[in-house]
mmCIF file of C-alpha atoms in Angstrom:
data_model
loop_
_atom_site.group_PDB
_atom_site.id
_atom_site.type_symbol
_atom_site.label_atom_id
_atom_site.label_comp_id
_atom_site.label_asym_id
_atom_site.label_seq_id
_atom_site.Cartn_x
_atom_site.Cartn_y
_atom_site.Cartn_z
ATOM 1 C CA UNK H 1 94.773 102.093 91.483
ATOM 2 C CA UNK H 2 92.873 104.929 92.999
ATOM 3 C CA UNK H 3 94.539 107.245 90.593
ATOM 4 C CA UNK H 4 92.593 105.653 87.756
ATOM 5 C CA UNK H 5 89.241 106.430 89.230
ATOM 6 C CA UNK H 6 88.523 109.815 87.711
ATOM 7 C CA UNK H 7 88.997 108.928 84.111
ATOM 8 C CA UNK H 8 87.410 105.571 84.490
ATOM 9 C CA UNK H 9 84.349 107.331 85.675
ATOM 10 C CA UNK H 10 84.520 109.854 82.909
ATOM 11 C CA UNK H 11 84.786 107.215 80.263
ATOM 12 C CA UNK H 12 81.654 105.578 81.616
ATOM 13 C CA UNK H 13 79.862 108.835 81.653
ATOM 14 C CA UNK H 14 80.803 109.389 78.068
ATOM 15 C CA UNK H 15 79.565 105.955 77.231
ATOM 16 C CA UNK H 16 76.260 106.813 78.815
ATOM 17 C CA UNK H 17 75.446 110.269 77.577
ATOM 18 C CA UNK H 18 77.498 110.196 74.457
ATOM 19 C CA UNK H 19 77.150 113.908 73.877
ATOM 20 C CA UNK H 20 80.784 114.022 72.994
ATOM 21 C CA UNK H 21 81.033 117.478 74.449
ATOM 22 C CA UNK H 22 83.504 116.342 77.074
ATOM 23 C CA UNK H 23 85.221 113.736 74.993
ATOM 24 C CA UNK H 24 87.657 115.860 73.157
ATOM 25 C CA UNK H 25 90.589 114.448 75.032
ATOM 26 C CA UNK H 26 89.436 110.976 74.378
ATOM 27 C CA UNK H 27 89.504 111.060 70.642
ATOM 28 C CA UNK H 28 92.042 110.011 68.202
ATOM 29 C CA UNK H 29 92.557 112.897 65.870
ATOM 30 C CA UNK H 30 92.528 110.617 62.892
ATOM 31 C CA UNK H 31 88.871 109.969 63.432
ATOM 32 C CA UNK H 32 86.182 112.490 62.669
ATOM 33 C CA UNK H 33 84.881 114.148 65.798
ATOM 34 C CA UNK H 34 81.857 112.578 67.357
ATOM 35 C CA UNK H 35 79.871 115.765 67.136
ATOM 36 C CA UNK H 36 79.810 115.505 63.402
ATOM 37 C CA UNK H 37 78.247 112.059 63.540
ATOM 38 C CA UNK H 38 75.741 112.539 66.254
ATOM 39 C CA UNK H 39 72.613 114.532 66.376
ATOM 40 C CA UNK H 40 72.513 116.477 69.601
ATOM 41 C CA UNK H 41 71.188 114.547 72.571
ATOM 42 C CA UNK H 42 71.438 111.201 70.852
ATOM 43 C CA UNK H 43 71.875 108.217 73.106
ATOM 44 C CA UNK H 44 75.546 107.516 73.046
ATOM 45 C CA UNK H 45 75.375 104.144 74.695
ATOM 46 C CA UNK H 46 74.141 102.645 71.525
ATOM 47 C CA UNK H 47 76.605 104.456 69.405
ATOM 48 C CA UNK H 48 79.475 102.331 68.193
ATOM 49 C CA UNK H 49 81.849 105.149 68.717
ATOM 50 C CA UNK H 50 81.567 105.254 72.437
ATOM 51 C CA UNK H 51 80.425 101.811 73.397
ATOM 52 C CA UNK H 52 82.742 99.482 75.242
ATOM 53 C CA UNK H 53 83.593 97.496 72.173
ATOM 54 C CA UNK H 54 84.110 100.618 70.180
ATOM 55 C CA UNK H 55 86.426 100.436 67.239
ATOM 56 C CA UNK H 56 87.257 104.076 67.570
ATOM 57 C CA UNK H 57 90.799 104.403 68.770
ATOM 58 C CA UNK H 58 90.489 105.973 72.131
ATOM 59 C CA UNK H 59 93.386 107.836 73.577
ATOM 60 C CA UNK H 60 95.712 105.197 74.983
ATOM 61 C CA UNK H 61 95.881 106.814 78.391
ATOM 62 C CA UNK H 62 92.191 106.382 78.769
ATOM 63 C CA UNK H 63 91.827 102.938 77.400
ATOM 64 C CA UNK H 64 90.336 99.742 78.750
ATOM 65 C CA UNK H 65 89.981 100.619 82.359
ATOM 66 C CA UNK H 66 87.037 98.369 82.938
ATOM 67 C CA UNK H 67 88.625 95.406 81.365
ATOM 68 C CA UNK H 68 91.732 95.769 83.403
ATOM 69 C CA UNK H 69 89.668 95.529 86.502
ATOM 70 C CA UNK H 70 88.293 92.243 85.332
ATOM 71 C CA UNK H 71 91.589 90.502 85.211
ATOM 72 C CA UNK H 72 92.395 87.887 82.605
ATOM 73 C CA UNK H 73 90.205 88.553 79.662
ATOM 74 C CA UNK H 74 90.407 87.357 76.125
ATOM 75 C CA UNK H 75 90.247 90.392 73.977
ATOM 76 C CA UNK H 76 87.495 90.207 71.425
ATOM 77 C CA UNK H 77 88.569 93.313 69.686
ATOM 78 C CA UNK H 78 91.645 94.266 67.790
ATOM 79 C CA UNK H 79 91.621 97.808 69.060
ATOM 80 C CA UNK H 80 92.754 97.322 72.584
ATOM 81 C CA UNK H 81 95.408 99.550 73.830
ATOM 82 C CA UNK H 82 98.155 99.228 76.330
ATOM 83 C CA UNK H 83 97.561 101.311 79.348
ATOM 84 C CA UNK H 84 100.890 102.992 79.306
ATOM 85 C CA UNK H 85 100.273 104.713 82.586
ATOM 86 C CA UNK H 86 100.205 101.369 84.223
ATOM 87 C CA UNK H 87 103.521 100.512 82.703
ATOM 88 C CA UNK H 88 105.997 102.165 84.898
ATOM 89 C CA UNK H 89 109.534 102.682 83.697
ATOM 90 C CA UNK H 90 110.567 99.723 85.707
ATOM 91 C CA UNK H 91 108.512 97.539 83.482
ATOM 92 C CA UNK H 92 111.388 97.643 81.064
ATOM 93 C CA UNK H 93 112.782 94.791 83.039
ATOM 94 C CA UNK H 94 109.850 92.650 82.078
ATOM 95 C CA UNK H 95 111.454 91.685 78.873
ATOM 96 C CA UNK H 96 109.695 88.366 78.669
ATOM 97 C CA UNK H 97 106.765 90.159 77.141
ATOM 98 C CA UNK H 98 107.044 90.426 73.440
ATOM 99 C CA UNK H 99 105.017 91.686 70.626
ATOM 100 C CA UNK H 100 104.519 88.242 69.221
ATOM 101 C CA UNK H 101 103.308 86.634 72.365
ATOM 102 C CA UNK H 102 99.727 86.032 73.057
ATOM 103 C CA UNK H 103 99.734 87.411 76.546
ATOM 104 C CA UNK H 104 100.102 90.863 77.821
ATOM 105 C CA UNK H 105 100.490 91.746 81.423
ATOM 106 C CA UNK H 106 99.106 94.994 82.653
ATOM 107 C CA UNK H 107 101.046 95.798 85.713
ATOM 108 C CA UNK H 108 100.234 98.193 88.375
ATOM 109 C CA UNK H 109 103.279 99.966 89.590
ATOM 110 C CA UNK H 110 102.715 98.665 93.079
ATOM 111 C CA UNK H 111 102.107 95.146 92.081
ATOM 112 C CA UNK H 112 105.047 94.310 89.958
ATOM 113 C CA UNK H 113 106.432 91.036 90.984
ATOM 114 C CA UNK H 114 107.932 87.962 89.606
ATOM 115 C CA UNK H 115 105.311 86.343 87.449
ATOM 116 C CA UNK H 116 106.108 82.892 88.676
ATOM 117 C CA UNK H 117 105.774 83.969 92.251
ATOM 118 C CA UNK H 118 102.518 85.568 91.424
ATOM 119 C CA UNK H 119 101.040 82.301 90.423
ATOM 120 C CA UNK H 120 100.840 82.472 86.672
ATOM 121 C CA UNK H 121 103.301 81.171 84.201
ATOM 122 C CA UNK H 122 104.464 82.498 80.937
ATOM 123 C CA UNK H 123 105.051 79.749 78.475
ATOM 124 C CA UNK H 124 106.736 81.719 75.774
ATOM 125 C CA UNK H 125 110.509 81.943 75.590
ATOM 126 C CA UNK H 126 111.982 85.165 76.860
ATOM 127 C CA UNK H 127 112.305 87.887 74.335
ATOM 128 C CA UNK H 128 113.056 91.523 74.630
ATOM 129 C CA UNK H 129 110.406 94.145 74.704
ATOM 130 C CA UNK H 130 110.698 96.428 71.727
ATOM 131 C CA UNK H 131 112.179 99.768 72.580
ATOM 132 C CA UNK H 132 109.088 101.586 71.538
ATOM 133 C CA UNK H 133 107.204 100.107 74.454
ATOM 134 C CA UNK H 134 107.067 103.645 75.725
ATOM 135 C CA UNK H 135 105.337 104.828 72.661
ATOM 136 C CA UNK H 136 102.015 105.878 74.031
ATOM 137 C CA UNK H 137 100.278 105.181 70.748
ATOM 138 C CA UNK H 138 101.213 101.550 70.656
ATOM 139 C CA UNK H 139 98.394 99.204 69.818
ATOM 140 C CA UNK H 140 98.119 95.599 70.778
ATOM 141 C CA UNK H 141 97.499 93.127 67.972
ATOM 142 C CA UNK H 142 94.441 90.888 68.084
ATOM 143 C CA UNK H 143 94.086 87.889 70.354
ATOM 144 C CA UNK H 144 96.027 89.251 73.285
ATOM 145 C CA UNK H 145 95.242 88.377 76.811
ATOM 146 C CA UNK H 146 95.482 90.757 79.666
ATOM 147 C CA UNK H 147 96.633 89.373 82.947
ATOM 148 C CA UNK H 148 95.786 91.685 85.701
ATOM 149 C CA UNK H 149 98.025 91.548 88.663
ATOM 150 C CA UNK H 150 95.246 93.024 90.721
ATOM 151 C CA UNK H 151 93.982 89.516 91.043
ATOM 152 C CA UNK H 152 96.932 88.606 93.185
ATOM 153 C CA UNK H 153 97.124 91.367 95.693
ATOM 154 C CA UNK H 154 97.926 89.119 98.652
ATOM 155 C CA UNK H 155 100.703 87.433 96.768
ATOM 156 C CA UNK H 156 102.054 90.791 95.856
ATOM 157 C CA UNK H 157 102.167 91.796 99.448
ATOM 158 C CA UNK H 158 103.801 88.604 100.499
ATOM 159 C CA UNK H 159 106.541 89.172 98.044
ATOM 160 C CA UNK H 160 106.885 92.774 98.928
ATOM 161 C CA UNK H 161 110.255 92.480 100.577
ATOM 162 C CA UNK H 162 111.574 90.107 97.973
ATOM 163 C CA UNK H 163 110.361 92.290 95.188
ATOM 164 C CA UNK H 164 112.099 95.288 96.620
ATOM 165 C CA UNK H 165 115.288 93.323 96.757
ATOM 166 C CA UNK H 166 114.747 92.350 93.161
ATOM 167 C CA UNK H 167 113.848 95.802 91.949
ATOM 168 C CA UNK H 168 116.614 97.550 93.828
ATOM 169 C CA UNK H 169 119.485 96.874 91.422
ATOM 170 C CA UNK H 170 117.504 98.234 88.506
ATOM 171 C CA UNK H 171 117.993 101.993 88.956
ATOM 172 C CA UNK H 172 121.694 101.426 89.520
ATOM 173 C CA UNK H 173 122.868 101.374 85.879
ATOM 174 C CA UNK H 174 121.403 104.816 85.294
ATOM 175 C CA UNK H 175 123.565 106.287 88.014
ATOM 176 C CA UNK H 176 126.748 105.058 86.398
ATOM 177 C CA UNK H 177 126.626 108.283 84.389
ATOM 178 C CA UNK H 178 129.910 110.149 85.040
ATOM 179 C CA UNK H 179 129.593 112.361 88.045
ATOM 180 C CA UNK H 180 129.274 116.068 87.470
ATOM 181 C CA UNK H 181 132.249 117.997 88.699
ATOM 182 C CA UNK H 182 131.205 119.988 91.716
ATOM 183 C CA UNK H 183 133.015 123.155 92.603
ATOM 184 C CA UNK H 184 133.238 124.389 96.117
ATOM 185 C CA UNK H 185 132.860 127.979 97.165
ATOM 186 C CA UNK H 186 135.960 129.005 99.138
ATOM 187 C CA UNK H 187 133.801 131.082 101.464
ATOM 188 C CA UNK H 188 131.026 128.737 102.533
ATOM 189 C CA UNK H 189 132.950 125.585 101.503
ATOM 190 C CA UNK H 190 129.769 124.137 100.023
ATOM 191 C CA UNK H 191 128.945 123.445 96.378
ATOM 192 C CA UNK H 192 128.541 126.710 94.485
ATOM 193 C CA UNK H 193 125.076 128.223 94.568
ATOM 194 C CA UNK H 194 124.453 130.723 91.770
ATOM 195 C CA UNK H 195 128.115 130.745 90.859
ATOM 196 C CA UNK H 196 129.390 134.270 90.386
ATOM 197 C CA UNK H 197 132.719 135.532 89.159
ATOM 198 C CA UNK H 198 134.464 138.683 90.271
ATOM 199 C CA UNK H 199 136.126 140.892 87.679
ATOM 200 C CA UNK H 200 139.372 139.348 88.846
ATOM 201 C CA UNK H 201 137.991 135.941 87.847
ATOM 202 C CA UNK H 202 137.455 134.337 91.240
ATOM 203 C CA UNK H 203 134.277 132.346 91.622
ATOM 204 C CA UNK H 204 132.011 132.197 94.657
ATOM 205 C CA UNK H 205 128.367 131.715 95.505
ATOM 206 C CA UNK H 206 126.487 134.873 94.662
ATOM 207 C CA UNK H 207 125.407 135.398 98.242
ATOM 208 C CA UNK H 208 128.917 134.712 99.552
ATOM 209 C CA UNK H 209 130.637 137.242 97.314
ATOM 210 C CA UNK H 210 127.945 139.798 98.073
ATOM 211 C CA UNK H 211 128.477 139.397 101.802
ATOM 212 C CA UNK H 212 132.245 139.540 101.368
ATOM 213 C CA UNK H 213 132.223 142.726 99.353
ATOM 214 C CA UNK H 214 129.846 144.253 101.832
ATOM 215 C CA UNK H 215 132.210 143.327 104.653
ATOM 216 C CA UNK H 216 135.558 144.092 103.051
ATOM 217 C CA UNK H 217 135.169 145.659 99.594
ATOM 218 C CA UNK H 218 137.822 143.344 98.207
ATOM 219 C CA UNK H 219 138.179 139.957 96.606
ATOM 220 C CA UNK H 220 138.448 137.204 99.225
ATOM 221 C CA UNK H 221 140.955 135.372 97.076
ATOM 222 C CA UNK H 222 143.260 138.051 95.689
ATOM 223 C CA UNK H 223 142.265 141.119 97.712
ATOM 224 C CA UNK H 224 141.598 143.195 94.645
ATOM 225 C CA UNK H 225 139.380 146.161 95.438
ATOM 226 C CA UNK H 226 135.794 145.408 94.444
ATOM 227 C CA UNK H 227 132.472 147.170 94.463
ATOM 228 C CA UNK H 228 129.030 145.591 94.421
ATOM 229 C CA UNK H 229 129.028 145.808 90.604
ATOM 230 C CA UNK H 230 132.286 143.993 90.212
ATOM 231 C CA UNK H 231 130.895 140.491 89.989
ATOM 232 C CA UNK H 232 128.447 138.689 87.748
ATOM 233 C CA UNK H 233 126.731 135.336 87.460
ATOM 234 C CA UNK H 234 128.561 132.629 85.578
ATOM 235 C CA UNK H 235 126.933 129.524 84.194
ATOM 236 C CA UNK H 236 129.326 126.655 84.535
ATOM 237 C CA UNK H 237 129.010 123.836 82.013
ATOM 238 C CA UNK H 238 127.764 120.453 83.099
ATOM 239 C CA UNK H 239 129.362 117.108 82.423
ATOM 240 C CA UNK H 240 126.784 116.276 79.768
ATOM 241 C CA UNK Z 1 138.301 146.744 113.471
ATOM 242 C CA UNK Z 2 134.834 145.878 114.580
ATOM 243 C CA UNK Z 3 134.154 145.160 118.211
ATOM 244 C CA UNK Z 4 134.656 141.458 117.993
ATOM 245 C CA UNK Z 5 135.168 140.483 121.583
ATOM 246 C CA UNK Z 6 131.471 140.966 122.066
ATOM 247 C CA UNK Z 7 130.662 139.369 118.723
ATOM 248 C CA UNK Z 8 132.734 136.314 119.489
ATOM 249 C CA UNK Z 9 130.560 135.635 122.497
ATOM 250 C CA UNK Z 10 127.441 135.723 120.365
ATOM 251 C CA UNK Z 11 126.211 132.402 119.040
ATOM 252 C CA UNK Z 12 127.373 131.397 115.582
ATOM 253 C CA UNK Z 13 125.120 132.198 112.671
ATOM 254 C CA UNK Z 14 123.845 129.304 110.628
ATOM 255 C CA UNK Z 15 126.279 130.127 107.842
ATOM 256 C CA UNK Z 16 129.153 130.222 110.318
ATOM 257 C CA UNK Z 17 128.055 126.956 111.848
ATOM 258 C CA UNK Z 18 127.878 125.209 108.488
ATOM 259 C CA UNK Z 19 131.219 126.509 107.422
ATOM 260 C CA UNK Z 20 132.914 125.544 110.695
ATOM 261 C CA UNK Z 21 131.528 122.045 110.481
ATOM 262 C CA UNK Z 22 132.991 121.733 107.005
ATOM 263 C CA UNK Z 23 136.300 123.090 108.216
ATOM 264 C CA UNK Z 24 136.353 120.626 111.066
ATOM 265 C CA UNK Z 25 135.658 117.712 108.745
ATOM 266 C CA UNK Z 26 138.390 118.904 106.400
ATOM 267 C CA UNK Z 27 140.756 119.323 109.345
ATOM 268 C CA UNK Z 28 140.115 115.790 110.499
ATOM 269 C CA UNK Z 29 140.795 114.446 107.037
ATOM 270 C CA UNK Z 30 143.792 116.632 106.369
ATOM 271 C CA UNK Z 31 145.162 118.445 109.431
ATOM 272 C CA UNK Z 32 147.992 120.943 108.912
ATOM 273 C CA UNK Z 33 151.364 119.475 109.830
ATOM 274 C CA UNK Z 34 152.397 120.213 113.385
ATOM 275 C CA UNK Z 35 148.877 120.957 114.651
ATOM 276 C CA UNK Z 36 146.427 118.952 116.661
ATOM 277 C CA UNK Z 37 142.854 119.978 117.310
ATOM 278 C CA UNK Z 38 141.828 119.150 120.850
ATOM 279 C CA UNK Z 39 138.348 117.760 120.486
ATOM 280 C CA UNK Z 40 135.655 119.559 122.441
ATOM 281 C CA UNK Z 41 131.940 119.881 121.898
ATOM 282 C CA UNK Z 42 132.336 123.613 121.417
ATOM 283 C CA UNK Z 43 132.344 124.496 117.743
ATOM 284 C CA UNK Z 44 132.819 128.163 118.550
ATOM 285 C CA UNK Z 45 136.088 127.765 120.428
ATOM 286 C CA UNK Z 46 138.809 125.528 119.124
ATOM 287 C CA UNK Z 47 141.879 124.683 121.159
ATOM 288 C CA UNK Z 48 144.739 123.702 118.898
ATOM 289 C CA UNK Z 49 148.081 122.334 119.950
ATOM 290 C CA UNK Z 50 151.070 123.403 117.891
ATOM 291 C CA UNK Z 51 154.514 121.883 117.891
ATOM 292 C CA UNK Z 52 157.524 123.974 116.829
ATOM 293 C CA UNK Z 53 158.811 122.904 113.439
ATOM 294 C CA UNK Z 54 162.045 120.913 113.247
ATOM 295 C CA UNK Z 55 165.144 122.993 112.561
ATOM 296 C CA UNK Z 56 163.631 126.185 114.016
ATOM 297 C CA UNK Z 57 164.106 128.005 117.340
ATOM 298 C CA UNK Z 58 160.883 126.453 118.574
ATOM 299 C CA UNK Z 59 161.634 122.883 117.584
ATOM 300 C CA UNK Z 60 159.558 120.380 119.601
ATOM 301 C CA UNK Z 61 158.141 123.094 121.851
ATOM 302 C CA UNK Z 62 154.428 122.756 122.426
ATOM 303 C CA UNK Z 63 152.002 125.641 122.602
ATOM 304 C CA UNK Z 64 148.280 125.990 122.582
ATOM 305 C CA UNK Z 65 146.238 128.256 120.374
ATOM 306 C CA UNK Z 66 142.752 129.334 121.257
ATOM 307 C CA UNK Z 67 140.548 130.184 118.296
ATOM 308 C CA UNK Z 68 137.232 131.926 118.944
ATOM 309 C CA UNK Z 69 134.791 132.414 116.120
ATOM 310 C CA UNK Z 70 132.537 135.433 115.787
ATOM 311 C CA UNK Z 71 128.871 135.204 114.919
ATOM 312 C CA UNK Z 72 129.530 136.175 111.321
ATOM 313 C CA UNK Z 73 132.555 134.033 110.643
ATOM 314 C CA UNK Z 74 134.032 133.876 108.017
ATOM 315 C CA UNK Z 75 133.044 137.426 107.097
ATOM 316 C CA UNK Z 76 134.794 138.392 110.300
ATOM 317 C CA UNK Z 77 138.172 137.060 111.383
ATOM 318 C CA UNK Z 78 138.405 134.580 114.226
ATOM 319 C CA UNK Z 79 140.178 135.699 117.357
ATOM 320 C CA UNK Z 80 143.383 133.715 117.685
ATOM 321 C CA UNK Z 81 145.593 133.884 120.780
ATOM 322 C CA UNK Z 82 148.208 131.706 122.427
ATOM 323 C CA UNK Z 83 147.216 130.261 125.773
ATOM 324 C CA UNK Z 84 149.743 130.720 128.572
ATOM 325 C CA UNK Z 85 152.653 130.290 128.191
ATOM 326 C CA UNK Z 86 152.920 132.043 124.844
ATOM 327 C CA UNK Z 87 156.071 131.426 122.814
ATOM 328 C CA UNK Z 88 158.822 134.012 123.070
ATOM 329 C CA UNK Z 89 158.590 135.783 119.739
ATOM 330 C CA UNK Z 90 159.026 139.379 118.560
ATOM 331 C CA UNK Z 91 155.347 139.460 117.456
ATOM 332 C CA UNK Z 92 153.754 137.512 120.246
ATOM 333 C CA UNK Z 93 152.892 139.352 123.422
ATOM 334 C CA UNK Z 94 153.194 137.708 126.806
ATOM 335 C CA UNK Z 95 149.404 137.711 127.132
ATOM 336 C CA UNK Z 96 149.236 135.515 124.039
ATOM 337 C CA UNK Z 97 148.126 138.169 121.554
ATOM 338 C CA UNK Z 98 149.633 137.733 118.132
ATOM 339 C CA UNK Z 99 150.595 140.623 115.879
ATOM 340 C CA UNK Z 100 149.765 139.078 112.535
ATOM 341 C CA UNK Z 101 147.939 141.033 109.853
ATOM 342 C CA UNK Z 102 145.790 138.186 108.530
ATOM 343 C CA UNK Z 103 144.148 137.907 111.941
ATOM 344 C CA UNK Z 104 142.957 141.490 111.687
ATOM 345 C CA UNK Z 105 143.073 143.887 108.726
ATOM 346 C CA UNK Z 106 144.095 141.327 106.148
ATOM 347 C CA UNK Z 107 141.653 138.631 107.082
ATOM 348 C CA UNK Z 108 139.787 137.197 104.122
ATOM 349 C CA UNK Z 109 136.701 135.021 104.254
ATOM 350 C CA UNK Z 110 138.476 132.583 101.968
ATOM 351 C CA UNK Z 111 140.978 131.857 104.742
ATOM 352 C CA UNK Z 112 140.505 128.966 107.099
ATOM 353 C CA UNK Z 113 141.618 127.900 110.549
ATOM 354 C CA UNK Z 114 144.031 125.645 108.792
ATOM 355 C CA UNK Z 115 145.545 128.424 106.702
ATOM 356 C CA UNK Z 116 145.792 130.671 109.749
ATOM 357 C CA UNK Z 117 147.597 127.936 111.656
ATOM 358 C CA UNK Z 118 150.089 127.527 108.852
ATOM 359 C CA UNK Z 119 150.723 131.279 108.851
ATOM 360 C CA UNK Z 120 151.345 131.242 112.585
ATOM 361 C CA UNK Z 121 153.741 128.322 112.353
ATOM 362 C CA UNK Z 122 155.487 130.088 109.492
ATOM 363 C CA UNK Z 123 155.783 133.204 111.617
ATOM 364 C CA UNK Z 124 157.299 131.180 114.457
ATOM 365 C CA UNK Z 125 159.620 129.346 112.143
ATOM 366 C CA UNK Z 126 161.055 132.475 110.548
ATOM 367 C CA UNK Z 127 161.974 134.027 113.905
ATOM 368 C CA UNK Z 128 165.675 134.648 114.464
ATOM 369 C CA UNK Z 129 165.490 135.627 118.119
ATOM 370 C CA UNK Z 130 163.395 134.457 121.020
ATOM 371 C CA UNK Z 131 162.287 137.760 122.436
ATOM 372 C CA UNK Z 132 159.147 139.697 123.299
ATOM 373 C CA UNK Z 133 157.960 142.659 121.245
ATOM 374 C CA UNK Z 134 159.578 145.928 122.283
ATOM 375 C CA UNK Z 135 156.288 147.357 123.543
ATOM 376 C CA UNK Z 136 155.222 144.173 125.317
ATOM 377 C CA UNK Z 137 154.788 145.569 128.832
ATOM 378 C CA UNK Z 138 152.889 148.640 127.728
ATOM 379 C CA UNK Z 139 150.597 146.633 125.489
ATOM 380 C CA UNK Z 140 149.890 143.917 128.029
ATOM 381 C CA UNK Z 141 149.098 146.569 130.624
ATOM 382 C CA UNK Z 142 146.601 148.121 128.227
ATOM 383 C CA UNK Z 143 144.912 144.779 127.740
ATOM 384 C CA UNK Z 144 144.510 144.054 131.438
ATOM 385 C CA UNK Z 145 140.750 144.454 131.272
ATOM 386 C CA UNK Z 146 140.601 141.397 128.999
ATOM 387 C CA UNK Z 147 140.528 143.344 125.770
ATOM 388 C CA UNK Z 148 140.460 141.267 122.605
ATOM 389 C CA UNK Z 149 143.434 141.575 120.268
ATOM 390 C CA UNK Z 150 140.880 142.362 117.589
ATOM 391 C CA UNK Z 151 140.247 145.670 119.256
ATOM 392 C CA UNK Z 152 143.879 146.613 119.059
ATOM 393 C CA UNK Z 153 144.921 149.046 116.367
ATOM 394 C CA UNK Z 154 147.767 146.988 115.112
ATOM 395 C CA UNK Z 155 150.678 148.478 113.261
ATOM 396 C CA UNK Z 156 152.117 145.878 110.909
ATOM 397 C CA UNK Z 157 155.636 147.011 110.189
ATOM 398 C CA UNK Z 158 157.753 143.892 109.963
ATOM 399 C CA UNK Z 159 157.446 141.777 106.835
ATOM 400 C CA UNK Z 160 160.447 139.587 107.602
ATOM 401 C CA UNK Z 161 159.170 137.682 110.626
#
């Protein structure tokens, strides 16, 4: 959570001074820049654009930090935004959250755990999260609730071991990708580093063939006479 | 050749060490037929037992090879000799030195202990007479001061055995 601090602070500062000078990153480009609305030095706290309930679409990465800290909150506004930073890749597995449900769980990466274990229950039937969950511009429809797992830190810790056991199988499917063929250098017998071919077509690590030519002036494989210019880098294709 | 008797006493370079560890692993998985590596904690000196191949003059005879690795192995050849008693062979001197080109001039860094062993067994197997080299006594006398075979200026004349 400490990683959120800087921008949380900055968003408050913007809310206070409202100069807009440092808000460039915060703005949705579809909305006219604040500068054009505000006379210089105007009090931004009163300005709708930068107030907490602002309707201006703020950049999703910088959204709703304060509210997340407050835990379960009914959202009064239809402009709330998913904090995508909080949604780690692993959140994909939380497919019981759906667009049509009335709850949304903002998860901290460190606090992911089984919702039931964490003490709150999701009533809705399980549905799959839309694929565009990773779309950073996604907006949450009205009447969503945010459940903040921060409220259950002790539970999270209790379940730490369990959760790890649960989360472990997840990265597995990604590694099923066919293994890249690895070629071994006949000199160092390790996977090729900066694969280089001699003019006779034999492939070694660049450093290995250099050392060999220096030592013997011939190809280690076929003994063809070689000089230091008689090899070049090759870029072997990958499995993908 | 380079002065390798001194070099072989120098500690292995990191590259040499890595490569020898890989060779040892490969050997354990897939040892050359007729050879047995006698396990020691010395990566720089391997003692390998060889058994004469069936159907050859050396059938079932057991000999021991001593392989010493130089600091810059595999850029430099290992020193390979037979421990006493060395097999009676036209290219093997009574002090265990082996007249085999790949151990000296024709060494290549792509060769391995395993491939060297196979060459030596092949050399033994193709022998038609159990005899010492013609210049054995003279050569052995010259090596009395413990000279490494790698310092010998070998003359490789026989491509049949």
